[in-house]
């Protein structure tokens, strides 16, 4: 399973890289705005900075909602670095754009996916990644993990190569459940990865070992 960090915050990306567990980065316009990035050239140069920091894929999202606009943005984004993946929303024009880019060998991440039907369309269009937003489904009292299960089954039935990138992950349990279900990638804030570390028996065990070590000093 690949671990992507879902942020545009450089310090958090550096911390995840230093942990040695990071396979890539996903961003979106909200995450860029959160970092105070303003203006097209600032956005592009921030993506460049992120791409320089990580070996793996970096998803950069288009903001156009028409086919031509999405393709123009995709051209600019892929010029930034080889590890850019163009993130495109699951709308009609987006499906067209994914299909066009995929036929040219340009990698895409289909975002804002909330149903199995949308995930099927993304795979048919040739998306490299599909991003089901499990936390936001949980927020409206449906079960986001059920959607991961459905997509895993559908893609396996037909051998689709689109990777399931579970997004909108809020906690460590989401990560382990996605791993059980067979999602290819999880993308989440650094806090969710750090949450995987925690177990009270680890803390109690370490305290005891350190105490006993004093007896052998
Ligand atoms: O990758 C999509 C993700 O950023 C959405 O997360 O927490 O805003 O639902 P969230």
Coordinates of N, CA and C and ligand atoms in Angstrom, one line a residue:
X1 N 0.8 -1.2 0.0 CA 0.0 0.0 0.0 C 0.9 1.3 0.0
X2 N 0.5 2.2 -0.9 CA 1.3 3.5 -0.9 C 0.7 4.5 0.1
X3 N 1.6 5.3 0.7 CA 1.2 6.3 1.6 C 1.4 7.7 0.9
X4 N 0.4 8.4 0.7 CA 0.5 9.8 0.2 C 0.1 10.8 1.3
X5 N 0.7 11.9 1.3 CA 0.3 12.9 2.3 C -0.6 13.9 1.6
X6 N -1.7 14.3 2.3 CA -2.7 15.2 1.7 C -2.5 16.6 2.2
X7 N -1.6 17.3 1.7 CA -1.3 18.6 2.2 C -0.5 19.4 1.2
X8 N -0.4 20.7 1.3 CA 0.5 21.6 0.5 C 1.5 22.2 1.5
X9 N 1.5 21.7 2.7 CA 2.4 22.3 3.7 C 3.8 21.7 3.7
X10 N 4.8 22.5 3.3 CA 6.1 22.1 3.1 C 6.7 21.4 4.3
X11 N 6.5 22.0 5.5 CA 7.1 21.4 6.7 C 6.6 20.0 7.0
X12 N 5.3 19.8 6.7 CA 4.7 18.5 7.0 C 5.2 17.5 5.9
X13 N 5.3 17.9 4.7 CA 5.8 17.0 3.7 C 7.3 16.6 4.0
X14 N 8.1 17.6 4.5 CA 9.5 17.3 4.9 C 9.5 16.3 6.0
X15 N 8.6 16.5 7.0 CA 8.5 15.6 8.1 C 8.2 14.1 7.7
X16 N 7.2 14.0 6.8 CA 6.8 12.7 6.3 C 8.0 12.1 5.4
X17 N 8.7 12.9 4.7 CA 9.8 12.4 3.9 C 10.9 11.8 4.9
X18 N 11.1 12.6 5.9 CA 12.2 12.2 6.9 C 11.8 10.9 7.6
X19 N 10.5 10.6 7.8 CA 10.0 9.4 8.4 C 10.4 8.2 7.5
X20 N 10.5 8.4 6.2 CA 10.9 7.4 5.3 C 9.7 6.5 4.9
X21 N 8.5 7.1 5.0 CA 7.3 6.3 4.7 C 6.5 6.9 3.5
X22 N 7.0 7.9 2.9 CA 6.1 8.7 2.0 C 6.3 8.3 0.5
X23 N 5.2 8.0 -0.1 CA 5.2 7.6 -1.5 C 4.7 8.7 -2.5
X24 N 4.2 9.8 -1.9 CA 3.6 10.8 -2.8 C 2.8 11.8 -2.1
X25 N 2.3 12.8 -2.8 CA 1.6 13.9 -2.2 C 0.3 14.2 -3.0
X26 N -0.8 14.5 -2.3 CA -1.9 15.0 -3.0 C -2.2 16.4 -2.5
X27 N -2.7 17.3 -3.4 CA -3.1 18.6 -3.0 C -4.4 18.9 -3.6
X28 N -5.0 20.0 -3.2 CA -6.2 20.5 -3.9 C -6.3 22.0 -3.7
X29 N -7.2 22.7 -4.3 CA -7.2 24.2 -4.2 C -7.4 24.6 -2.8
X30 N -8.2 23.9 -2.0 CA -8.4 24.3 -0.6 C -7.1 24.2 0.2
X31 N -6.3 23.1 0.0 CA -5.1 23.0 0.7 C -4.0 24.0 0.3
X32 N -4.0 24.4 -1.0 CA -3.1 25.5 -1.5 C -3.5 26.8 -0.8
X33 N -4.8 27.1 -0.8 CA -5.3 28.3 -0.2 C -4.9 28.4 1.3
X34 N -5.0 27.2 2.0 CA -4.7 27.2 3.4 C -3.2 27.6 3.7
X35 N -2.3 27.4 2.7 CA -0.9 27.7 2.8 C -0.7 29.2 2.4
X36 N -1.8 29.9 2.0 CA -1.6 31.3 1.6 C -1.0 31.5 0.2
X37 N -1.1 30.4 -0.6 CA -0.5 30.5 -2.0 C -1.5 31.3 -2.9
X38 N -1.0 32.3 -3.5 CA -1.9 33.2 -4.3 C -1.3 33.5 -5.6
X39 N -2.1 33.4 -6.7 CA -1.7 33.7 -8.0 C -1.1 32.5 -8.7
X40 N -1.3 32.5 -10.1 CA -0.9 31.3 -10.8 C 0.6 31.0 -10.7
X41 N 1.5 32.0 -10.8 CA 2.9 31.7 -10.8 C 3.3 31.2 -9.4
X42 N 2.7 31.7 -8.4 CA 3.0 31.2 -7.0 C 2.5 29.7 -6.8
X43 N 1.4 29.5 -7.4 CA 0.8 28.1 -7.3 C 1.8 27.1 -8.1
X44 N 2.2 27.5 -9.3 CA 3.1 26.6 -10.1 C 4.4 26.4 -9.4
X45 N 4.9 27.5 -8.8 CA 6.2 27.4 -8.1 C 6.1 26.6 -6.8
X46 N 5.0 26.7 -6.2 CA 4.8 25.8 -5.0 C 4.7 24.4 -5.4
X47 N 4.1 24.0 -6.4 CA 4.1 22.6 -6.9 C 5.5 22.2 -7.2
X48 N 6.3 23.1 -7.8 CA 7.7 22.7 -8.2 C 8.4 22.4 -6.9
X49 N 8.2 23.2 -5.9 CA 8.9 23.0 -4.6 C 8.6 21.6 -4.0
X50 N 7.3 21.3 -4.1 CA 6.8 20.0 -3.6 C 7.4 18.8 -4.4
X51 N 7.4 19.0 -5.7 CA 7.9 17.9 -6.6 C 9.4 17.7 -6.3
X52 N 10.1 18.7 -6.0 CA 11.6 18.6 -5.7 C 11.8 17.8 -4.4
X53 N 10.8 17.9 -3.5 CA 11.0 17.3 -2.2 C 10.7 15.8 -2.2
X54 N 9.8 15.3 -3.1 CA 9.4 13.9 -3.0 C 9.8 13.1 -4.3
X55 N 10.1 11.8 -4.1 CA 10.4 11.0 -5.3 C 9.1 10.6 -6.0
X56 N 8.0 10.5 -5.2 CA 6.8 9.9 -5.8 C 5.9 10.9 -6.5
X57 N 4.6 10.4 -6.8 CA 3.7 11.2 -7.5 C 3.2 12.4 -6.7
X58 N 2.9 13.5 -7.4 CA 2.4 14.7 -6.8 C 1.1 15.1 -7.6
X59 N -0.1 15.0 -6.9 CA -1.3 15.4 -7.7 C -1.5 16.9 -7.6
X60 N -1.7 17.5 -8.7 CA -1.9 18.9 -8.8 C -3.3 19.1 -9.6
X61 N -4.2 19.9 -8.9 CA -5.5 19.9 -9.4 C -5.8 21.1 -10.4
X62 N -6.6 20.8 -11.4 CA -7.0 21.9 -12.3 C -8.2 22.6 -11.7
X63 N -8.3 23.8 -12.1 CA -9.5 24.6 -11.6 C -10.5 24.9 -12.7
X64 N -10.2 24.6 -13.9 CA -11.1 24.8 -15.0 C -12.2 23.7 -14.9
X65 N -13.4 24.0 -15.5 CA -14.4 23.0 -15.5 C -14.9 22.7 -16.9
X66 N -14.1 23.3 -17.9 CA -14.4 22.9 -19.3 C -13.2 22.2 -19.9
X67 N -13.5 21.3 -20.9 CA -12.5 20.4 -21.5 C -11.2 21.2 -21.9
X68 N -11.4 22.3 -22.7 CA -10.2 23.0 -23.2 C -9.4 23.6 -22.1
X69 N -10.1 24.2 -21.1 CA -9.4 24.8 -20.0 C -8.6 23.7 -19.2
X70 N -9.2 22.6 -19.0 CA -8.5 21.5 -18.2 C -7.3 21.0 -19.0
X71 N -7.4 20.9 -20.3 CA -6.2 20.4 -21.1 C -5.1 21.5 -21.0
X72 N -5.5 22.8 -21.2 CA -4.5 23.8 -21.1 C -3.7 23.8 -19.8
X73 N -4.5 23.7 -18.7 CA -3.9 23.6 -17.4 C -3.0 22.4 -17.2
X74 N -3.5 21.3 -17.7 CA -2.7 20.0 -17.6 C -1.4 20.2 -18.3
X75 N -1.4 20.9 -19.5 CA -0.1 21.1 -20.2 C 0.9 21.8 -19.3
X76 N 0.4 22.9 -18.6 CA 1.3 23.7 -17.8 C 1.7 22.9 -16.6
X77 N 0.8 22.1 -16.0 CA 1.2 21.3 -14.8 C 2.3 20.3 -15.1
X78 N 2.1 19.6 -16.3 CA 3.0 18.5 -16.5 C 4.4 19.0 -16.9
X79 N 4.5 20.3 -17.3 CA 5.8 20.9 -17.6 C 6.6 21.1 -16.3
X80 N 5.9 21.1 -15.1 CA 6.6 21.4 -13.9 C 7.6 20.3 -13.5
X81 N 7.2 19.0 -13.6 CA 8.1 17.9 -13.2 C 7.5 16.6 -13.7
X82 N 8.4 15.6 -13.8 CA 7.9 14.3 -14.3 C 6.9 13.6 -13.3
X83 N 7.0 14.0 -12.0 CA 6.2 13.3 -11.1 C 4.8 13.9 -10.9
X84 N 4.5 14.9 -11.7 CA 3.1 15.5 -11.6 C 2.1 14.6 -12.1
X85 N 1.0 14.5 -11.4 CA -0.2 13.8 -11.8 C -1.4 14.8 -11.9
X86 N -2.1 14.9 -13.0 CA -3.1 16.0 -13.1 C -4.4 15.5 -12.5
X87 N -4.8 16.3 -11.5 CA -6.0 15.9 -10.8 C -7.2 16.6 -11.4
X88 N -8.2 15.8 -11.7 CA -9.4 16.3 -12.5 C -10.7 15.9 -11.8
X89 N -11.6 16.8 -11.7 CA -12.9 16.4 -11.0 C -13.8 15.5 -11.8
X90 N -14.5 14.7 -11.1 CA -15.5 13.8 -11.8 C -16.7 14.5 -12.2
X91 N -16.6 15.2 -13.4 CA -17.7 15.8 -14.0 C -17.6 15.4 -15.5
X92 N -18.6 15.7 -16.3 CA -18.6 15.2 -17.7 C -17.4 15.7 -18.5
X93 N -17.1 17.0 -18.4 CA -15.9 17.5 -19.1 C -14.6 16.9 -18.5
X94 N -14.7 16.5 -17.2 CA -13.5 15.9 -16.6 C -13.2 14.5 -17.2
X95 N -14.3 13.8 -17.4 CA -14.2 12.4 -17.9 C -13.6 12.5 -19.3
X96 N -14.0 13.5 -20.1 CA -13.5 13.7 -21.5 C -12.0 14.0 -21.4
X97 N -11.7 14.9 -20.4 CA -10.3 15.3 -20.3 C -9.4 14.2 -19.9
X98 N -9.9 13.4 -18.9 CA -9.1 12.2 -18.5 C -8.8 11.3 -19.6
X99 N -9.9 11.0 -20.4 CA -9.8 10.1 -21.5 C -8.7 10.6 -22.5
X100 N -8.8 11.9 -22.8 CA -7.9 12.5 -23.8 C -6.4 12.5 -23.2
X101 N -6.3 12.9 -22.0 CA -4.9 12.9 -21.4 C -4.3 11.5 -21.3
X102 N -5.2 10.5 -20.9 CA -4.7 9.2 -20.8 C -4.3 8.6 -22.2
X103 N -5.0 9.0 -23.2 CA -4.6 8.5 -24.6 C -3.3 9.1 -25.0
X104 N -2.9 10.2 -24.4 CA -1.6 10.8 -24.7 C -0.5 10.3 -23.6
X105 N -0.9 9.4 -22.8 CA 0.1 8.9 -21.8 C 0.3 9.8 -20.6
X106 N -0.6 10.8 -20.4 CA -0.5 11.7 -19.3 C -1.3 11.2 -18.1
X107 N -0.6 11.2 -17.0 CA -1.2 10.5 -15.8 C -2.2 11.4 -15.1
X108 N -3.3 10.9 -14.6 CA -4.4 11.6 -14.0 C -4.9 11.0 -12.7
X109 N -5.5 11.9 -11.9 CA -6.1 11.4 -10.7 C -7.6 12.0 -10.7
X110 N -8.5 11.1 -10.8 CA -9.9 11.6 -10.9 C -10.4 11.8 -9.4
X111 N -10.8 13.1 -9.1 CA -11.1 13.5 -7.8 C -12.6 13.7 -7.6
X112 N -13.0 13.9 -6.3 CA -14.4 14.1 -6.0 C -15.3 12.9 -6.4
X113 N -14.8 11.7 -6.0 CA -15.6 10.5 -6.4 C -16.3 10.1 -5.1
X114 N -17.6 9.9 -5.3 CA -18.5 9.5 -4.1 C -19.4 8.3 -4.4
X115 N -19.2 7.7 -5.6 CA -20.1 6.5 -5.9 C -19.3 5.5 -6.7
X116 N -19.8 4.3 -6.7 CA -19.2 3.2 -7.5 C -19.3 3.5 -9.0
X117 N -20.4 4.1 -9.4 CA -20.6 4.5 -10.8 C -19.6 5.5 -11.3
X118 N -19.3 6.5 -10.4 CA -18.3 7.4 -10.8 C -16.9 6.8 -10.9
X119 N -16.7 5.8 -10.0 CA -15.4 5.2 -10.0 C -15.2 4.3 -11.3
X120 N -16.3 3.7 -11.7 CA -16.3 2.9 -12.9 C -16.0 3.8 -14.1
X121 N -16.7 5.0 -14.2 CA -16.4 5.9 -15.3 C -15.0 6.4 -15.3
X122 N -14.4 6.6 -14.2 CA -13.0 7.1 -14.1 C -12.1 6.0 -14.7
X123 N -12.4 4.8 -14.3 CA -11.5 3.7 -14.8 C -11.7 3.5 -16.3
X124 N -12.9 3.6 -16.8 CA -13.2 3.5 -18.2 C -12.5 4.6 -19.0
X125 N -12.4 5.8 -18.4 CA -11.7 6.9 -19.1 C -10.2 6.7 -19.0
X126 N -9.7 5.8 -18.2 CA -8.2 5.5 -18.2 C -7.5 6.3 -17.1
X127 N -8.2 6.7 -16.1 CA -7.5 7.5 -15.0 C -6.4 6.6 -14.3
X128 N -5.3 7.3 -14.0 CA -4.3 6.5 -13.3 C -4.7 6.2 -11.9
X129 N -5.3 7.2 -11.2 CA -5.9 7.0 -9.9 C -7.3 7.5 -9.8
X130 N -8.1 6.9 -8.9 CA -9.4 7.4 -8.6 C -9.4 7.7 -7.1
X131 N -10.0 8.9 -6.8 CA -10.0 9.3 -5.4 C -11.4 9.3 -4.8
X132 N -11.8 8.2 -4.2 CA -13.1 8.3 -3.4 C -12.8 9.0 -2.0
X133 N -13.7 9.9 -1.7 CA -13.6 10.7 -0.5 C -14.3 10.0 0.7
X134 N -13.6 9.2 1.4 CA -14.3 8.4 2.4 C -14.8 9.2 3.6
X135 N -14.0 10.1 4.1 CA -14.4 10.9 5.3 C -15.6 11.7 5.0
X136 N -15.7 12.3 3.8 CA -16.9 13.2 3.5 C -18.1 12.3 3.4
X137 N -18.0 11.1 3.0 CA -19.2 10.2 2.9 C -19.6 9.9 4.4
X138 N -18.6 9.6 5.2 CA -18.9 9.3 6.6 C -19.6 10.6 7.3
X139 N -19.2 11.8 6.8 CA -19.7 13.0 7.4 C -21.2 13.1 7.2
X140 N -21.7 12.4 6.1 CA -23.2 12.5 5.8 C -23.9 11.2 6.2
X141 N -23.2 10.5 7.2 CA -23.7 9.3 7.8 C -23.9 8.1 6.9
X142 N -23.2 8.0 5.7 CA -23.0 6.8 5.0 C -21.7 6.2 5.3
X143 N -21.4 5.0 4.9 CA -20.1 4.4 5.2 C -19.1 4.5 4.0
X144 N -18.1 5.4 4.2 CA -17.2 5.6 3.1 C -16.4 4.3 2.8
X145 N -16.2 3.4 3.8 CA -15.4 2.2 3.6 C -16.2 1.2 2.7
X146 N -17.6 1.3 2.7 CA -18.4 0.4 1.8 C -18.0 0.8 0.4
X147 N -17.8 2.1 0.1 CA -17.5 2.5 -1.3 C -16.1 1.9 -1.7
X148 N -15.2 1.9 -0.8 CA -13.9 1.3 -1.1 C -14.0 -0.1 -1.5
X149 N -14.8 -0.8 -0.7 CA -15.1 -2.2 -0.9 C -15.7 -2.5 -2.3
X150 N -16.7 -1.7 -2.6 CA -17.4 -1.8 -3.9 C -16.4 -1.6 -5.1
X151 N -15.6 -0.5 -5.0 CA -14.6 -0.2 -6.1 C -13.6 -1.3 -6.2
X152 N -13.1 -1.8 -5.1 CA -12.1 -2.9 -5.1 C -12.7 -4.1 -5.9
X153 N -14.0 -4.4 -5.6 CA -14.6 -5.6 -6.2 C -14.8 -5.3 -7.8
X154 N -15.3 -4.1 -8.1 CA -15.6 -3.8 -9.5 C -14.3 -3.8 -10.3
X155 N -13.3 -3.2 -9.8 CA -12.0 -3.1 -10.6 C -11.4 -4.5 -10.7
X156 N -11.5 -5.4 -9.7 CA -11.0 -6.7 -9.8 C -11.8 -7.5 -10.8
X157 N -13.1 -7.3 -10.8 CA -13.9 -8.1 -11.8 C -13.4 -7.9 -13.2
X158 N -13.0 -6.7 -13.5 CA -12.6 -6.4 -14.9 C -11.2 -6.1 -15.2
X159 N -10.4 -6.3 -14.1 CA -8.9 -6.0 -14.3 C -8.6 -4.6 -14.6
X160 N -9.4 -3.6 -14.2 CA -9.0 -2.2 -14.4 C -7.7 -1.9 -13.7
X161 N -6.9 -1.1 -14.3 CA -5.6 -0.8 -13.7 C -5.5 0.5 -12.9
X162 N -6.6 1.2 -13.0 CA -6.7 2.5 -12.2 C -6.5 2.1 -10.7
X163 N -5.6 2.9 -10.1 CA -5.3 2.6 -8.7 C -6.3 3.3 -7.8
X164 N -6.8 2.6 -6.7 CA -7.7 3.2 -5.8 C -7.0 4.0 -4.7
X165 N -7.2 5.3 -4.8 CA -6.5 6.2 -3.9 C -7.5 6.7 -2.8
X166 N -7.6 6.1 -1.7 CA -8.6 6.5 -0.7 C -8.2 7.8 -0.1
X167 N -9.2 8.8 -0.3 CA -8.9 10.2 0.1 C -9.9 10.6 1.2
X168 N -9.7 11.8 1.7 CA -10.5 12.4 2.7 C -10.5 11.4 3.9
X169 N -9.2 11.0 4.2 CA -9.0 10.1 5.4 C -8.8 10.9 6.6
X170 N -9.4 10.6 7.7 CA -9.4 11.4 8.9 C -8.7 10.8 10.0
X171 N -8.5 9.5 10.0 CA -7.9 8.9 11.2 C -7.2 7.6 10.9
X172 N -6.4 7.1 11.9 CA -5.6 5.8 11.6 C -6.5 4.6 11.3
X173 N -7.7 4.6 11.9 CA -8.6 3.4 11.6 C -9.0 3.4 10.1
X174 N -9.3 4.6 9.6 CA -9.5 4.6 8.1 C -8.4 4.0 7.3
X175 N -7.1 4.3 7.8 CA -6.0 3.7 7.0 C -5.9 2.2 7.1
X176 N -6.1 1.7 8.3 CA -6.0 0.2 8.4 C -7.2 -0.5 7.8
X177 N -8.3 0.1 7.8 CA -9.5 -0.5 7.2 C -9.3 -0.5 5.7
X178 N -8.8 0.6 5.1 CA -8.5 0.7 3.7 C -7.5 -0.4 3.3
X179 N -6.5 -0.6 4.2 CA -5.5 -1.6 3.9 C -6.1 -3.0 3.9
X180 N -7.0 -3.3 4.8 CA -7.7 -4.6 4.8 C -8.5 -4.8 3.6
X181 N -9.2 -3.7 3.1 CA -10.0 -3.8 1.9 C -9.3 -3.9 0.6
X182 N -8.0 -3.5 0.6 CA -7.2 -3.6 -0.6 C -7.1 -2.3 -1.4
X183 N -7.3 -1.1 -0.8 CA -7.1 0.1 -1.5 C -5.6 0.2 -1.8
X184 N -5.3 0.7 -3.0 CA -3.8 0.8 -3.4 C -3.1 1.9 -2.7
X185 N -3.7 3.0 -2.4 CA -3.1 4.2 -1.8 C -4.0 4.8 -0.8
X186 N -3.4 5.3 0.3 CA -4.2 6.2 1.2 C -3.6 7.6 1.1
X187 N -4.4 8.6 1.1 CA -3.8 10.0 1.3 C -4.5 10.6 2.5
X188 N -3.6 11.1 3.4 CA -4.2 11.7 4.6 C -3.2 12.7 5.2
X189 N -3.7 13.5 6.2 CA -2.8 14.4 6.9 C -1.8 13.6 7.7
X190 N -0.7 14.3 8.0 CA 0.4 13.7 8.7 C -0.1 13.1 10.0
X191 N -1.1 13.8 10.7 CA -1.6 13.4 12.0 C -2.2 11.9 11.9
X192 N -2.8 11.6 10.8 CA -3.4 10.2 10.7 C -2.2 9.2 10.6
X193 N -1.1 9.5 9.9 CA 0.0 8.6 9.8 C 0.6 8.4 11.2
X194 N 0.8 9.6 11.9 CA 1.4 9.5 13.2 C 0.5 8.8 14.2
X195 N -0.8 8.8 14.0 CA -1.7 8.1 14.8 C -1.5 6.6 14.8
X196 N -0.9 6.1 13.7 CA -0.7 4.6 13.5 C 0.4 4.2 14.5
X197 N 1.2 5.1 15.0 CA 2.3 4.8 15.9 C 1.8 4.4 17.3
X198 N 0.6 5.0 17.6 CA 0.2 5.0 19.0 C -0.3 3.6 19.5
X199 N 0.2 3.2 20.7 CA -0.4 2.1 21.4 C 0.0 2.2 22.9
X200 N -0.9 2.2 23.8 CA -0.5 2.4 25.2 C 0.5 1.3 25.7
X201 N 0.3 0.1 25.2 CA 1.2 -1.0 25.6 C 2.6 -0.8 25.2
X202 N 2.8 -0.1 24.0 CA 4.1 0.3 23.6 C 4.8 1.2 24.6
X203 N 4.0 2.2 25.0 CA 4.5 3.2 25.9 C 4.8 2.6 27.3
X204 N 3.9 1.7 27.8 CA 4.1 1.1 29.0 C 5.4 0.1 29.0
X205 N 5.4 -0.6 27.8 CA 6.6 -1.5 27.7 C 7.9 -0.8 27.6
X206 N 7.9 0.3 26.9 CA 9.2 1.0 26.7 C 9.6 1.6 28.1
X207 N 8.6 2.1 28.8 CA 9.0 2.7 30.2 C 9.6 1.6 31.0
X208 N 9.0 0.4 31.0 CA 9.5 -0.7 31.8 C 11.0 -1.1 31.4
X209 N 11.1 -1.2 30.0 CA 12.5 -1.6 29.5 C 13.5 -0.5 30.0
X210 N 13.2 0.8 29.9 CA 14.1 1.8 30.2 C 14.4 1.8 31.7
X211 N 13.4 1.5 32.5 CA 13.6 1.4 34.0 C 14.5 0.2 34.3
X212 N 14.3 -1.0 33.7 CA 15.1 -2.2 33.9 C 16.5 -2.0 33.4
X213 N 16.6 -1.2 32.3 CA 18.0 -1.0 31.7 C 18.9 -0.3 32.8
X214 N 18.2 0.6 33.6 CA 19.1 1.2 34.7 C 19.7 0.2 35.6
X215 N 19.0 -0.9 35.8 CA 19.6 -2.0 36.7 C 20.8 -2.6 36.0
X216 N 20.9 -2.5 34.7 CA 22.0 -3.2 34.1 C 23.2 -2.2 33.7
X217 N 22.9 -0.9 34.1 CA 23.9 0.1 33.7 C 25.2 0.0 34.5
Ligands
LIG1 O1 -7.7 14.5 -1.1 C1 -9.0 15.0 -0.8 C2 -9.0 15.5 0.6 O2 -8.2 16.6 0.7 C3 -10.3 15.9 1.1 O3 -10.2 15.8 2.5 O4 -10.7 16.2 4.8 O5 -11.2 17.9 3.0 O6 -12.5 15.8 3.2 P1 -11.2 16.5 3.4

